[in-house]
GROMACS .gro file of C-alpha atoms in nm:
model
  511
    1MET     CA    1   0.000   0.000   0.000
    2ASP     CA    2   0.149   0.333  -0.104
    3ALA     CA    3   0.069   0.679   0.031
    4ASN     CA    4  -0.199   0.751  -0.229
    5THR     CA    5  -0.380   0.425  -0.161
    6PHE     CA    6  -0.352   0.498   0.210
    7ARG     CA    7  -0.520   0.834   0.157
    8GLU     CA    8  -0.808   0.667  -0.026
    9PHE     CA    9  -0.845   0.390   0.233
   10ALA     CA   10  -0.820   0.630   0.528
   11LYS     CA   11  -1.080   0.869   0.384
   12GLU     CA   12  -1.322   0.580   0.337
   13ALA     CA   13  -1.250   0.460   0.691
   14VAL     CA   14  -1.315   0.808   0.833
   15ASP     CA   15  -1.646   0.818   0.645
   16TYR     CA   16  -1.732   0.476   0.785
   17VAL     CA   17  -1.660   0.589   1.144
   18ALA     CA   18  -1.851   0.916   1.099
   19ASN     CA   19  -2.154   0.734   0.955
   20TYR     CA   20  -2.138   0.478   1.234
   21LEU     CA   21  -2.135   0.742   1.507
   22GLU     CA   22  -2.410   0.947   1.342
   23ASN     CA   23  -2.640   0.645   1.318
   24VAL     CA   24  -2.542   0.448   1.629
   25ARG     CA   25  -2.883   0.516   1.790
   26GLU     CA   26  -3.042   0.293   1.528
   27CYS     CA   27  -2.840  -0.010   1.642
   28ASP     CA   28  -2.948  -0.247   1.918
   29VAL     CA   29  -2.704  -0.176   2.201
   30LEU     CA   30  -2.628  -0.546   2.248
   31PRO     CA   31  -2.540  -0.784   1.963
   32SER     CA   32  -2.760  -1.077   1.861
   33ILE     CA   33  -2.490  -1.341   1.818
   34GLU     CA   34  -2.366  -1.651   1.999
   35PRO     CA   35  -2.010  -1.713   2.125
   36GLY     CA   36  -1.786  -1.826   1.841
   37TYR     CA   37  -1.987  -1.648   1.568
   38LEU     CA   38  -1.684  -1.469   1.422
   39CYS     CA   39  -1.465  -1.779   1.402
   40ASP     CA   40  -1.724  -1.931   1.169
   41LEU     CA   41  -1.720  -1.626   0.940
   42LEU     CA   42  -1.345  -1.602   0.888
   43PRO     CA   43  -1.092  -1.842   0.736
   44LYS     CA   44  -0.874  -2.048   0.967
   45THR     CA   45  -0.547  -1.905   0.827
   46MET     CA   46  -0.440  -1.563   0.709
   47PRO     CA   47  -0.462  -1.491   0.334
   48GLU     CA   48  -0.154  -1.588   0.130
   49THR     CA   49  -0.198  -1.295  -0.108
   50PRO     CA   50  -0.308  -0.937  -0.039
   51GLU     CA   51  -0.679  -0.862  -0.040
   52HIS     CA   52  -0.820  -0.530  -0.155
   53TRP     CA   53  -0.882  -0.281   0.123
   54LYS     CA   54  -1.239  -0.231   0.002
   55ASP     CA   55  -1.311  -0.595   0.085
   56VAL     CA   56  -1.167  -0.541   0.432
   57LEU     CA   57  -1.390  -0.240   0.487
   58LYS     CA   58  -1.693  -0.438   0.366
   59ASP     CA   59  -1.615  -0.702   0.628
   60MET     CA   60  -1.632  -0.437   0.896
   61GLU     CA   61  -2.004  -0.436   0.827
   62ARG     CA   62  -2.041  -0.809   0.762
   63VAL     CA   63  -1.814  -0.953   1.034
   64ILE     CA   64  -1.726  -0.695   1.297
   65LYS     CA   65  -2.034  -0.477   1.342
   66PRO     CA   66  -2.273  -0.767   1.422
   67GLY     CA   67  -2.054  -0.854   1.719
   68LEU     CA   68  -2.025  -0.505   1.865
   69THR     CA   69  -2.170  -0.381   2.191
   70HIS     CA   70  -2.221  -0.016   2.103
   71TRP     CA   71  -2.044   0.180   2.375
   72MET     CA   72  -2.093   0.506   2.186
   73SER     CA   73  -2.470   0.463   2.180
   74PRO     CA   74  -2.667   0.697   2.410
   75HIS     CA   75  -2.877   0.387   2.490
   76MET     CA   76  -2.576   0.232   2.667
   77HIS     CA   77  -2.635   0.286   3.040
   78ALA     CA   78  -2.423   0.008   3.190
   79TYR     CA   79  -2.092   0.056   3.374
   80TYR     CA   80  -1.949   0.408   3.358
   81ARG     CA   81  -1.935   0.601   3.035
   82CYS     CA   82  -1.659   0.561   2.779
   83GLY     CA   83  -1.559   0.906   2.661
   84ALA     CA   84  -1.508   0.999   2.298
   85SER     CA   85  -1.506   1.295   2.065
   86TYR     CA   86  -1.413   1.366   1.707
   87PRO     CA   87  -1.105   1.569   1.808
   88SER     CA   88  -0.979   1.282   2.023
   89ILE     CA   89  -1.025   1.037   1.734
   90VAL     CA   90  -0.816   1.266   1.513
   91GLY     CA   91  -0.555   1.293   1.788
   92ASP     CA   92  -0.532   0.914   1.806
   93LEU     CA   93  -0.496   0.901   1.427
   94LEU     CA   94  -0.203   1.143   1.444
   95CYS     CA   95  -0.050   0.943   1.730
   96ASN     CA   96  -0.075   0.619   1.534
   97GLY     CA   97   0.058   0.779   1.218
   98ILE     CA   98   0.363   0.936   1.384
   99ASN     CA   99   0.406   0.615   1.587
  100VAL     CA  100   0.681   0.718   1.826
  101ILE     CA  101   0.765   0.509   2.131
  102GLY     CA  102   0.833   0.743   2.421
  103LEU     CA  103   1.060   0.520   2.627
  104SER     CA  104   1.290   0.814   2.711
  105TRP     CA  105   1.311   1.188   2.653
  106ILE     CA  106   1.554   1.152   2.363
  107ALA     CA  107   1.335   0.885   2.200
  108SER     CA  108   1.099   1.172   2.113
  109PRO     CA  109   1.123   1.492   2.319
  110ALA     CA  110   0.781   1.617   2.203
  111CYS     CA  111   0.616   1.302   2.341
  112THR     CA  112   0.751   1.363   2.691
  113GLU     CA  113   0.724   1.741   2.700
  114LEU     CA  114   0.370   1.762   2.564
  115GLU     CA  115   0.263   1.516   2.833
  116VAL     CA  116   0.421   1.738   3.100
  117VAL     CA  117   0.228   2.036   2.960
  118VAL     CA  118  -0.116   1.872   2.928
  119MET     CA  119  -0.091   1.704   3.268
  120ASP     CA  120  -0.026   2.043   3.427
  121TRP     CA  121  -0.316   2.186   3.225
  122LEU     CA  122  -0.541   1.913   3.358
  123ALA     CA  123  -0.419   1.948   3.718
  124LYS     CA  124  -0.504   2.318   3.708
  125PHE     CA  125  -0.839   2.249   3.540
  126LEU     CA  126  -0.926   2.005   3.820
  127LYS     CA  127  -0.783   2.245   4.082
  128LEU     CA  128  -0.550   1.983   4.232
  129PRO     CA  129  -0.298   2.084   4.500
  130GLU     CA  130   0.003   2.251   4.336
  131GLU     CA  131   0.233   1.976   4.467
  132PHE     CA  132   0.099   1.759   4.183
  133LEU     CA  133   0.221   1.996   3.910
  134HIS     CA  134   0.543   1.947   3.715
  135SER     CA  135   0.584   2.326   3.720
  136HIS     CA  136   0.592   2.324   4.100
  137GLU     CA  137   0.941   2.324   4.247
  138GLY     CA  138   0.875   2.000   4.433
  139PRO     CA  139   0.924   1.643   4.308
  140GLY     CA  140   0.563   1.587   4.204
  141GLY     CA  141   0.395   1.564   3.866
  142GLY     CA  142   0.150   1.383   3.643
  143ILE     CA  143   0.170   1.102   3.390
  144ILE     CA  144  -0.074   0.943   3.145
  145GLN     CA  145  -0.127   0.576   3.229
  146GLY     CA  146  -0.344   0.337   3.031
  147SER     CA  147  -0.612   0.290   3.295
  148ALA     CA  148  -0.705   0.331   3.660
  149SER     CA  149  -0.601  -0.032   3.709
  150GLU     CA  150  -0.243   0.047   3.604
  151SER     CA  151  -0.234   0.359   3.821
  152ILE     CA  152  -0.348   0.173   4.131
  153LEU     CA  153  -0.099  -0.107   4.073
  154VAL     CA  154   0.186   0.144   4.029
  155ALA     CA  155   0.089   0.317   4.355
  156LEU     CA  156   0.067  -0.011   4.544
  157MET     CA  157   0.401  -0.142   4.421
  158ALA     CA  158   0.580   0.189   4.483
  159ALA     CA  159   0.435   0.201   4.836
  160ARG     CA  160   0.545  -0.160   4.886
  161GLU     CA  161   0.906  -0.093   4.787
  162GLN     CA  162   0.921   0.222   4.998
  163ALA     CA  163   0.786   0.033   5.299
  164VAL     CA  164   1.037  -0.250   5.256
  165LYS     CA  165   1.323  -0.003   5.238
  166HIS     CA  166   1.198   0.188   5.543
  167TRP     CA  167   1.145  -0.122   5.758
  168LYS     CA  168   1.477  -0.273   5.655
  169GLN     CA  169   1.655   0.038   5.778
  170LYS     CA  170   1.446   0.050   6.095
  171HIS     CA  171   1.477  -0.324   6.166
  172PRO     CA  172   1.798  -0.457   6.006
  173GLU     CA  173   1.744  -0.789   6.180
  174MET     CA  174   1.439  -0.852   5.958
  175SER     CA  175   1.482  -1.005   5.614
  176GLU     CA  176   1.308  -0.861   5.309
  177SER     CA  177   1.089  -1.168   5.279
  178ASP     CA  178   0.982  -1.130   5.644
  179ILE     CA  179   0.887  -0.768   5.583
  180ARG     CA  180   0.699  -0.842   5.260
  181GLY     CA  181   0.505  -1.118   5.430
  182LYS     CA  182   0.373  -0.875   5.692
  183LEU     CA  183   0.253  -0.601   5.454
  184VAL     CA  184  -0.120  -0.534   5.443
  185SER     CA  185  -0.327  -0.290   5.237
  186TYR     CA  186  -0.675  -0.145   5.279
  187SER     CA  187  -0.968  -0.040   5.066
  188SER     CA  188  -1.348  -0.041   5.076
  189ASP     CA  189  -1.573  -0.332   4.985
  190GLN     CA  190  -1.726  -0.079   4.743
  191SER     CA  191  -1.402  -0.024   4.553
  192ASN     CA  192  -1.348  -0.141   4.197
  193SER     CA  193  -1.235  -0.499   4.138
  194CYS     CA  194  -0.902  -0.369   4.004
  195VAL     CA  195  -0.809  -0.277   4.362
  196GLU     CA  196  -0.838  -0.636   4.476
  197LYS     CA  197  -0.651  -0.745   4.163
  198ALA     CA  198  -0.369  -0.501   4.242
  199GLY     CA  199  -0.326  -0.677   4.576
  200VAL     CA  200  -0.299  -1.010   4.395
  201LEU     CA  201  -0.049  -0.883   4.137
  202GLY     CA  202   0.150  -0.694   4.399
  203ALA     CA  203   0.157  -0.995   4.634
  204VAL     CA  204   0.014  -0.785   4.918
  205THR     CA  205  -0.282  -0.876   5.139
  206MET     CA  206  -0.573  -0.646   5.050
  207ARG     CA  207  -0.836  -0.596   5.319
  208LEU     CA  208  -1.170  -0.482   5.175
  209LEU     CA  209  -1.324  -0.305   5.472
  210PRO     CA  210  -1.705  -0.283   5.501
  211ALA     CA  211  -1.826   0.065   5.411
  212ASN     CA  212  -2.086   0.236   5.628
  213ASP     CA  213  -2.459   0.259   5.554
  214GLU     CA  214  -2.394   0.537   5.304
  215PHE     CA  215  -2.143   0.318   5.115
  216ILE     CA  216  -1.851   0.533   5.242
  217LEU     CA  217  -1.514   0.428   5.386
  218THR     CA  218  -1.420   0.652   5.680
  219GLY     CA  219  -1.109   0.710   5.887
  220GLU     CA  220  -1.278   0.549   6.187
  221ILE     CA  221  -1.333   0.224   5.995
  222LEU     CA  222  -0.976   0.229   5.866
  223GLU     CA  223  -0.817   0.299   6.204
  224LYS     CA  224  -0.994   0.005   6.369
  225ALA     CA  225  -0.853  -0.227   6.103
  226VAL     CA  226  -0.505  -0.075   6.128
  227LEU     CA  227  -0.491  -0.110   6.508
  228LYS     CA  228  -0.603  -0.472   6.486
  229ASP     CA  229  -0.329  -0.549   6.232
  230LEU     CA  230  -0.064  -0.367   6.435
  231GLU     CA  231  -0.153  -0.580   6.736
  232GLN     CA  232  -0.080  -0.887   6.523
  233GLY     CA  233   0.259  -0.753   6.417
  234LEU     CA  234   0.158  -0.667   6.062
  235ILE     CA  235   0.272  -0.363   5.863
  236PRO     CA  236   0.001  -0.130   5.724
  237LEU     CA  237   0.111  -0.026   5.377
  238ILE     CA  238  -0.141   0.165   5.165
  239CYS     CA  239  -0.505   0.272   5.170
  240ILE     CA  240  -0.677   0.299   4.833
  241ALA     CA  241  -0.975   0.529   4.871
  242THR     CA  242  -1.239   0.590   4.605
  243LEU     CA  243  -1.413   0.902   4.485
  244GLY     CA  244  -1.697   0.763   4.276
  245THR     CA  245  -1.735   0.397   4.372
  246THR     CA  246  -1.837   0.150   4.103
  247GLY     CA  247  -2.168   0.049   4.260
  248THR     CA  248  -2.323   0.380   4.363
  249CYS     CA  249  -2.066   0.654   4.290
  250ALA     CA  250  -2.016   0.714   4.663
  251TYR     CA  251  -1.727   0.927   4.789
  252ASP     CA  252  -1.496   0.797   5.059
  253ASP     CA  253  -1.413   1.038   5.342
  254ILE     CA  254  -1.071   1.158   5.226
  255PRO     CA  255  -1.000   1.405   5.512
  256SER     CA  256  -1.053   1.145   5.786
  257LEU     CA  257  -0.870   0.874   5.589
  258GLY     CA  258  -0.582   1.112   5.527
  259ALA     CA  259  -0.550   1.189   5.898
  260VAL     CA  260  -0.529   0.820   5.984
  261CYS     CA  261  -0.278   0.752   5.706
  262GLN     CA  262  -0.051   1.031   5.824
  263LYS     CA  263  -0.076   0.909   6.182
  264TYR     CA  264   0.037   0.555   6.091
  265ASN     CA  265   0.266   0.638   5.796
  266ILE     CA  266   0.037   0.478   5.538
  267TRP     CA  267   0.044   0.573   5.168
  268LEU     CA  268  -0.296   0.718   5.067
  269HIS     CA  269  -0.397   0.675   4.704
  270VAL     CA  270  -0.728   0.806   4.565
  271ASP     CA  271  -0.903   0.634   4.276
  272ALA     CA  272  -1.114   0.912   4.125
  273ALA     CA  273  -1.153   0.734   3.790
  274TYR     CA  274  -1.511   0.853   3.734
  275ALA     CA  275  -1.587   1.134   3.978
  276GLY     CA  276  -1.256   1.318   3.944
  277SER     CA  277  -1.409   1.520   3.662
  278ALA     CA  278  -1.630   1.695   3.918
  279PHE     CA  279  -1.320   1.856   4.072
  280ALA     CA  280  -1.345   2.107   3.786
  281LEU     CA  281  -1.689   2.230   3.897
  282GLU     CA  282  -1.715   2.475   4.184
  283GLU     CA  283  -2.047   2.320   4.292
  284PHE     CA  284  -1.848   2.003   4.369
  285SER     CA  285  -1.549   2.172   4.530
  286HIS     CA  286  -1.613   1.972   4.850
  287LEU     CA  287  -1.486   1.661   4.670
  288ARG     CA  288  -1.139   1.818   4.668
  289ASN     CA  289  -1.132   1.829   5.049
  290GLY     CA  290  -0.838   1.633   5.185
  291LEU     CA  291  -0.648   1.598   4.857
  292GLU     CA  292  -0.355   1.778   5.018
  293LEU     CA  293  -0.314   1.465   5.235
  294VAL     CA  294  -0.298   1.231   4.936
  295GLU     CA  295   0.026   1.073   4.810
  296SER     CA  296  -0.112   0.984   4.465
  297LEU     CA  297  -0.437   0.983   4.270
  298ASN     CA  298  -0.577   0.881   3.935
  299PHE     CA  299  -0.856   1.003   3.708
  300ASN     CA  300  -0.978   0.860   3.376
  301MET     CA  301  -0.985   1.118   3.101
  302HIS     CA  302  -1.159   0.852   2.891
  303LYS     CA  303  -1.474   0.886   3.104
  304PHE     CA  304  -1.594   1.247   3.123
  305LEU     CA  305  -1.333   1.451   2.938
  306MET     CA  306  -1.419   1.342   2.582
  307VAL     CA  307  -1.087   1.162   2.531
  308ASN     CA  308  -1.101   0.812   2.382
  309PHE     CA  309  -0.985   0.507   2.575
  310ASP     CA  310  -0.718   0.444   2.691
  311CYS     CA  311  -0.611   0.758   2.875
  312ALA     CA  312  -0.586   0.777   3.255
  313GLY     CA  313  -0.417   1.062   3.437
  314MET     CA  314  -0.211   0.983   3.746
  315TRP     CA  315  -0.048   1.237   3.977
  316LEU     CA  316   0.224   1.184   4.235
  317LYS     CA  317   0.318   1.415   4.517
  318ASP     CA  318   0.673   1.275   4.516
  319ALA     CA  319   0.754   1.102   4.189
  320ASN     CA  320   1.098   1.007   4.322
  321LYS     CA  321   0.933   0.738   4.534
  322VAL     CA  322   0.807   0.569   4.220
  323VAL     CA  323   1.128   0.626   4.023
  324ASP     CA  324   1.337   0.479   4.305
  325SER     CA  325   1.112   0.174   4.309
  326PHE     CA  326   1.099   0.111   3.934
  327ASN     CA  327   1.431   0.246   3.804
  328VAL     CA  328   1.612   0.009   3.569
  329ASP     CA  329   1.863   0.201   3.357
  330PRO     CA  330   2.045  -0.002   3.090
  331ILE     CA  331   2.319   0.161   2.884
  332TYR     CA  332   2.117   0.156   2.559
  333LEU     CA  333   1.861   0.396   2.708
  334LYS     CA  334   2.114   0.655   2.822
  335HIS     CA  335   2.159   0.988   2.641
  336LYS     CA  336   2.378   1.295   2.680
  337TYR     CA  337   2.096   1.512   2.821
  338GLU     CA  338   2.032   1.289   3.122
  339GLY     CA  339   2.048   1.493   3.440
  340GLN     CA  340   2.080   1.816   3.243
  341ASN     CA  341   1.712   1.897   3.202
  342LYS     CA  342   1.407   1.885   3.425
  343MET     CA  343   1.211   1.659   3.194
  344PRO     CA  344   1.114   1.318   3.339
  345ASP     CA  345   1.182   0.983   3.178
  346PHE     CA  346   0.831   0.846   3.218
  347ARG     CA  347   0.941   0.484   3.174
  348HIS     CA  348   1.039   0.502   3.543
  349TRP     CA  349   0.683   0.605   3.637
  350GLN     CA  350   0.500   0.309   3.484
  351ILE     CA  351   0.497  -0.069   3.437
  352PRO     CA  352   0.587  -0.103   3.065
  353LEU     CA  353   0.900   0.034   2.904
  354GLY     CA  354   0.743   0.171   2.586
  355ARG     CA  355   0.462   0.424   2.580
  356ARG     CA  356   0.229   0.574   2.321
  357PHE     CA  357   0.205   0.943   2.241
  358ARG     CA  358  -0.130   0.967   2.425
  359ALA     CA  359  -0.072   1.331   2.511
  360LEU     CA  360  -0.138   1.415   2.146
  361LYS     CA  361  -0.507   1.323   2.160
  362VAL     CA  362  -0.541   1.503   2.494
  363TRP     CA  363  -0.380   1.816   2.349
  364VAL     CA  364  -0.600   1.812   2.037
  365THR     CA  365  -0.915   1.756   2.246
  366PHE     CA  366  -0.843   2.025   2.504
  367ARG     CA  367  -0.750   2.282   2.240
  368THR     CA  368  -1.057   2.227   2.021
  369ILE     CA  369  -1.311   2.200   2.304
  370GLY     CA  370  -1.164   2.420   2.575
  371ALA     CA  371  -1.213   2.423   2.951
  372GLU     CA  372  -1.552   2.593   2.922
  373GLY     CA  373  -1.674   2.326   2.680
  374LEU     CA  374  -1.553   2.046   2.905
  375ARG     CA  375  -1.729   2.188   3.209
  376ALA     CA  376  -2.052   2.230   3.010
  377TYR     CA  377  -2.025   1.869   2.892
  378ILE     CA  378  -1.994   1.737   3.249
  379ARG     CA  379  -2.290   1.947   3.365
  380LYS     CA  380  -2.500   1.822   3.074
  381HIS     CA  381  -2.453   1.462   3.190
  382ILE     CA  382  -2.546   1.558   3.545
  383ASP     CA  383  -2.863   1.732   3.423
  384LEU     CA  384  -2.965   1.428   3.218
  385ALA     CA  385  -2.919   1.206   3.525
  386LYS     CA  386  -3.140   1.444   3.723
  387ARG     CA  387  -3.405   1.405   3.455
  388PHE     CA  388  -3.398   1.027   3.490
  389GLU     CA  389  -3.401   1.054   3.870
  390ASN     CA  390  -3.720   1.261   3.851
  391PHE     CA  391  -3.880   0.991   3.637
  392VAL     CA  392  -3.797   0.728   3.899
  393LEU     CA  393  -3.932   0.941   4.182
  394SER     CA  394  -4.256   1.007   3.991
  395ASP     CA  395  -4.343   0.637   3.956
  396SER     CA  396  -4.452   0.476   4.284
  397ARG     CA  397  -4.354   0.130   4.154
  398PHE     CA  398  -3.984   0.221   4.179
  399GLU     CA  399  -3.751   0.330   4.457
  400MET     CA  400  -3.406   0.489   4.478
  401VAL     CA  401  -3.130   0.284   4.641
  402ALA     CA  402  -2.879   0.567   4.686
  403ASN     CA  403  -2.869   0.937   4.617
  404ARG     CA  404  -2.810   1.027   4.253
  405SER     CA  405  -2.442   1.100   4.203
  406LEU     CA  406  -2.310   1.285   3.897
  407GLY     CA  407  -2.439   1.088   3.596
  408LEU     CA  408  -2.542   0.775   3.789
  409VAL     CA  409  -2.886   0.679   3.923
  410CYS     CA  410  -2.926   0.363   4.134
  411PHE     CA  411  -3.285   0.240   4.147
  412ARG     CA  412  -3.498  -0.073   4.155
  413PRO     CA  413  -3.860  -0.181   4.121
  414LYS     CA  414  -4.018  -0.222   4.463
  415GLY     CA  415  -4.044  -0.584   4.568
  416ASP     CA  416  -3.808  -0.876   4.600
  417ASN     CA  417  -3.477  -0.925   4.418
  418LEU     CA  418  -3.635  -1.160   4.165
  419ARG     CA  419  -3.843  -0.872   4.028
  420THR     CA  420  -3.528  -0.663   3.975
  421THR     CA  421  -3.354  -0.953   3.802
  422GLU     CA  422  -3.655  -1.026   3.581
  423LEU     CA  423  -3.677  -0.662   3.477
  424LEU     CA  424  -3.309  -0.661   3.384
  425ASN     CA  425  -3.354  -0.985   3.190
  426GLN     CA  426  -3.642  -0.834   2.995
  427LEU     CA  427  -3.441  -0.523   2.909
  428THR     CA  428  -3.134  -0.721   2.812
  429GLU     CA  429  -3.332  -0.961   2.594
  430ARG     CA  430  -3.484  -0.673   2.397
  431LYS     CA  431  -3.143  -0.502   2.352
  432GLN     CA  432  -3.295  -0.153   2.321
  433ILE     CA  433  -3.100  -0.026   2.622
  434TYR     CA  434  -2.826  -0.181   2.833
  435LEU     CA  435  -2.816  -0.168   3.214
  436ILE     CA  436  -2.637  -0.383   3.468
  437GLN     CA  437  -2.729  -0.507   3.815
  438ALA     CA  438  -2.544  -0.440   4.138
  439LYS     CA  439  -2.611  -0.519   4.500
  440ARG     CA  440  -2.559  -0.388   4.847
  441GLY     CA  441  -2.581  -0.662   5.107
  442ASN     CA  442  -2.876  -0.874   4.996
  443LEU     CA  443  -3.048  -0.595   4.802
  444HIS     CA  444  -3.027  -0.605   4.421
  445PHE     CA  445  -3.064  -0.286   4.219
  446LEU     CA  446  -3.006  -0.140   3.871
  447ARG     CA  447  -2.747   0.119   3.770
  448PHE     CA  448  -2.848   0.377   3.510
  449CYS     CA  449  -2.553   0.583   3.389
  450ILE     CA  450  -2.563   0.858   3.128
  451CYS     CA  451  -2.331   0.733   2.854
  452GLY     CA  452  -2.273   0.759   2.482
  453MET     CA  453  -2.094   1.017   2.274
  454ASP     CA  454  -2.375   1.272   2.253
  455PRO     CA  455  -2.668   1.184   2.483
  456GLN     CA  456  -2.983   1.395   2.464
  457GLU     CA  457  -3.302   1.436   2.669
  458GLU     CA  458  -3.495   1.221   2.422
  459ASP     CA  459  -3.250   0.935   2.489
  460VAL     CA  460  -3.331   0.947   2.859
  461ASP     CA  461  -3.703   0.962   2.779
  462PHE     CA  462  -3.666   0.661   2.548
  463ALA     CA  463  -3.488   0.461   2.819
  464TRP     CA  464  -3.750   0.542   3.081
  465LYS     CA  465  -4.038   0.436   2.856
  466GLU     CA  466  -3.856   0.112   2.782
  467ILE     CA  467  -3.804   0.046   3.154
  468GLN     CA  468  -4.166   0.123   3.239
  469SER     CA  469  -4.303  -0.095   2.961
  470GLN     CA  470  -4.087  -0.391   3.059
  471LEU     CA  471  -4.185  -0.359   3.424
  472ASP     CA  472  -4.545  -0.384   3.302
  473VAL     CA  473  -4.452  -0.714   3.136
  474VAL     CA  474  -4.281  -0.843   3.451
  475LEU     CA  475  -4.576  -0.752   3.673
  476GLU     CA  476  -4.821  -0.912   3.431
  477LYS     CA  477  -4.619  -1.234   3.434
  478GLU     CA  478  -4.613  -1.227   3.814
  479PHE     CA  479  -4.991  -1.181   3.822
  480LEU     CA  480  -5.058  -1.465   3.578
  481ASN     CA  481  -4.817  -1.695   3.764
  482GLY     CA  482  -4.993  -1.605   4.088
  483VAL     CA  483  -5.334  -1.685   3.941
  484LYS     CA  484  -5.204  -2.016   3.806
  485ASN     CA  485  -5.057  -2.107   4.144
  486ASP     CA  486  -5.385  -2.024   4.318
  487VAL     CA  487  -5.579  -2.240   4.071
  488ASP     CA  488  -5.335  -2.528   4.117
  489ILE     CA  489  -5.364  -2.507   4.495
  490ILE     CA  490  -5.746  -2.500   4.485
  491SER     CA  491  -5.753  -2.782   4.232
  492GLN     CA  492  -5.521  -2.999   4.440
  493LYS     CA  493  -5.724  -2.932   4.754
  494PHE     CA  494  -6.050  -3.015   4.575
  495SER     CA  495  -5.907  -3.340   4.437
  496LYS     CA  496  -5.784  -3.439   4.781
  497ASP     CA  497  -6.120  -3.362   4.943
  498VAL     CA  498  -6.310  -3.570   4.684
  499TYR     CA  499  -6.074  -3.865   4.734
  500ILE     CA  500  -6.113  -3.847   5.112
  501ASN     CA  501  -6.492  -3.855   5.077
  502GLY     CA  502  -6.462  -4.193   4.909
  503THR     CA  503  -6.509  -4.072   4.550
  504ALA     CA  504  -6.262  -4.136   4.269
  505PRO     CA  505  -6.027  -3.844   4.191
  506ILE     CA  506  -6.174  -3.604   3.940
  507SER     CA  507  -6.035  -3.602   3.586
  508GLU     CA  508  -5.815  -3.328   3.443
  509LYS     CA  509  -6.102  -3.230   3.219
  510SER     CA  510  -6.336  -3.193   3.516
  511LYS     CA  511  -6.080  -2.977   3.696
   0.00000   0.00000   0.00000
């Protein structure tokens, strides 16, 4: 393929993507296929000779599209939203076309330096403490990781290595293996599953502490667990708090957690993957309380800030703690500017060696949308969630499970858990909208999150009508099943009574 053919192919591909996004509302959110469908549509080996790119693009429609769950659809209400915008798509195209690997500053200075710039832009936009800025004279700064999962794992492993070093100096009689075996970490039972996974990958015990009745982890809960572990000779390592929990978008009590962590020399990391966007809004300024006590935090730009996946911001108050933990410096990565400039080598701040030029799509997005546009976009999602909340509150057959939080509404039909599950099954089977189920204790409920690339009021109205109509179906089935059960009970009782009176059992026809 030469440059001219590439131009032709790429223009057709851009048209395909634009048409897809413009018409995504017309697609069922969930696919109607069975596992293994694609393997039956494609040959078992790659083609020996080149195929025309037009045939490849045709197979996007024939092979790929039928198996898509449409995350960009405004009828997708499961999980948390996956951000996207046309500028971000263009930024990713430029990133892929230039195709640098930013494993060091010299490998592509623009890759490193643009990331420093946009991460400071974002820190100021979110009004983070100045210690998290590269431009601050301290050792802090921000980096673009792939996801919240990576950010949390980096924080845990850096905290682990710092703790081992500290305890080895404090107790030289202890071996490293002894110290590592005593490390224990903390989080809420409402935290994302990636927190528990980080404990597994980092070989550190992760205690998921029960949140309070409002789904919040507090300093009081943490301190009780810490004191119990200290009594058993264990070493508290890190607390991973959440702002915007997966189940209900609850906010852990950062000020009280921070006080406890400082008291017991525990690393405090905040996972603000979803709710961190609200830092930018003055009406949510209370969510920034206590961030000055935090050692590190992460926020997913690919949720609210219109940047395509994958793009997670992570900030460190003292990046040297991570660099000291991860630094491996072979001779082939050295260059003459090392130590002569203030630019970081981000390979020391992350798990992989290589890194994509993600800052490019962030830069393109922020420049073409602007801070004002981003704030308006976040508020729009909040307003749409309020609209859905009002629908729930206006129908006496439903109840709220938790307070609405940003773009998330947690609700359920009144009644037992089976009714909630049956409603979800009905909605999923029809594929018009997509929700998921969650639970708190023994109570099952549904999560409705404002998602899609460009959600509108009519999309919320459509979803609510779909939910109401399918609850009607569920309630009708319950009624008919109840009638049938009553008839069966009466019939069985009548048959038994006739038999007891010395008469032959009545026939099915007579029943």
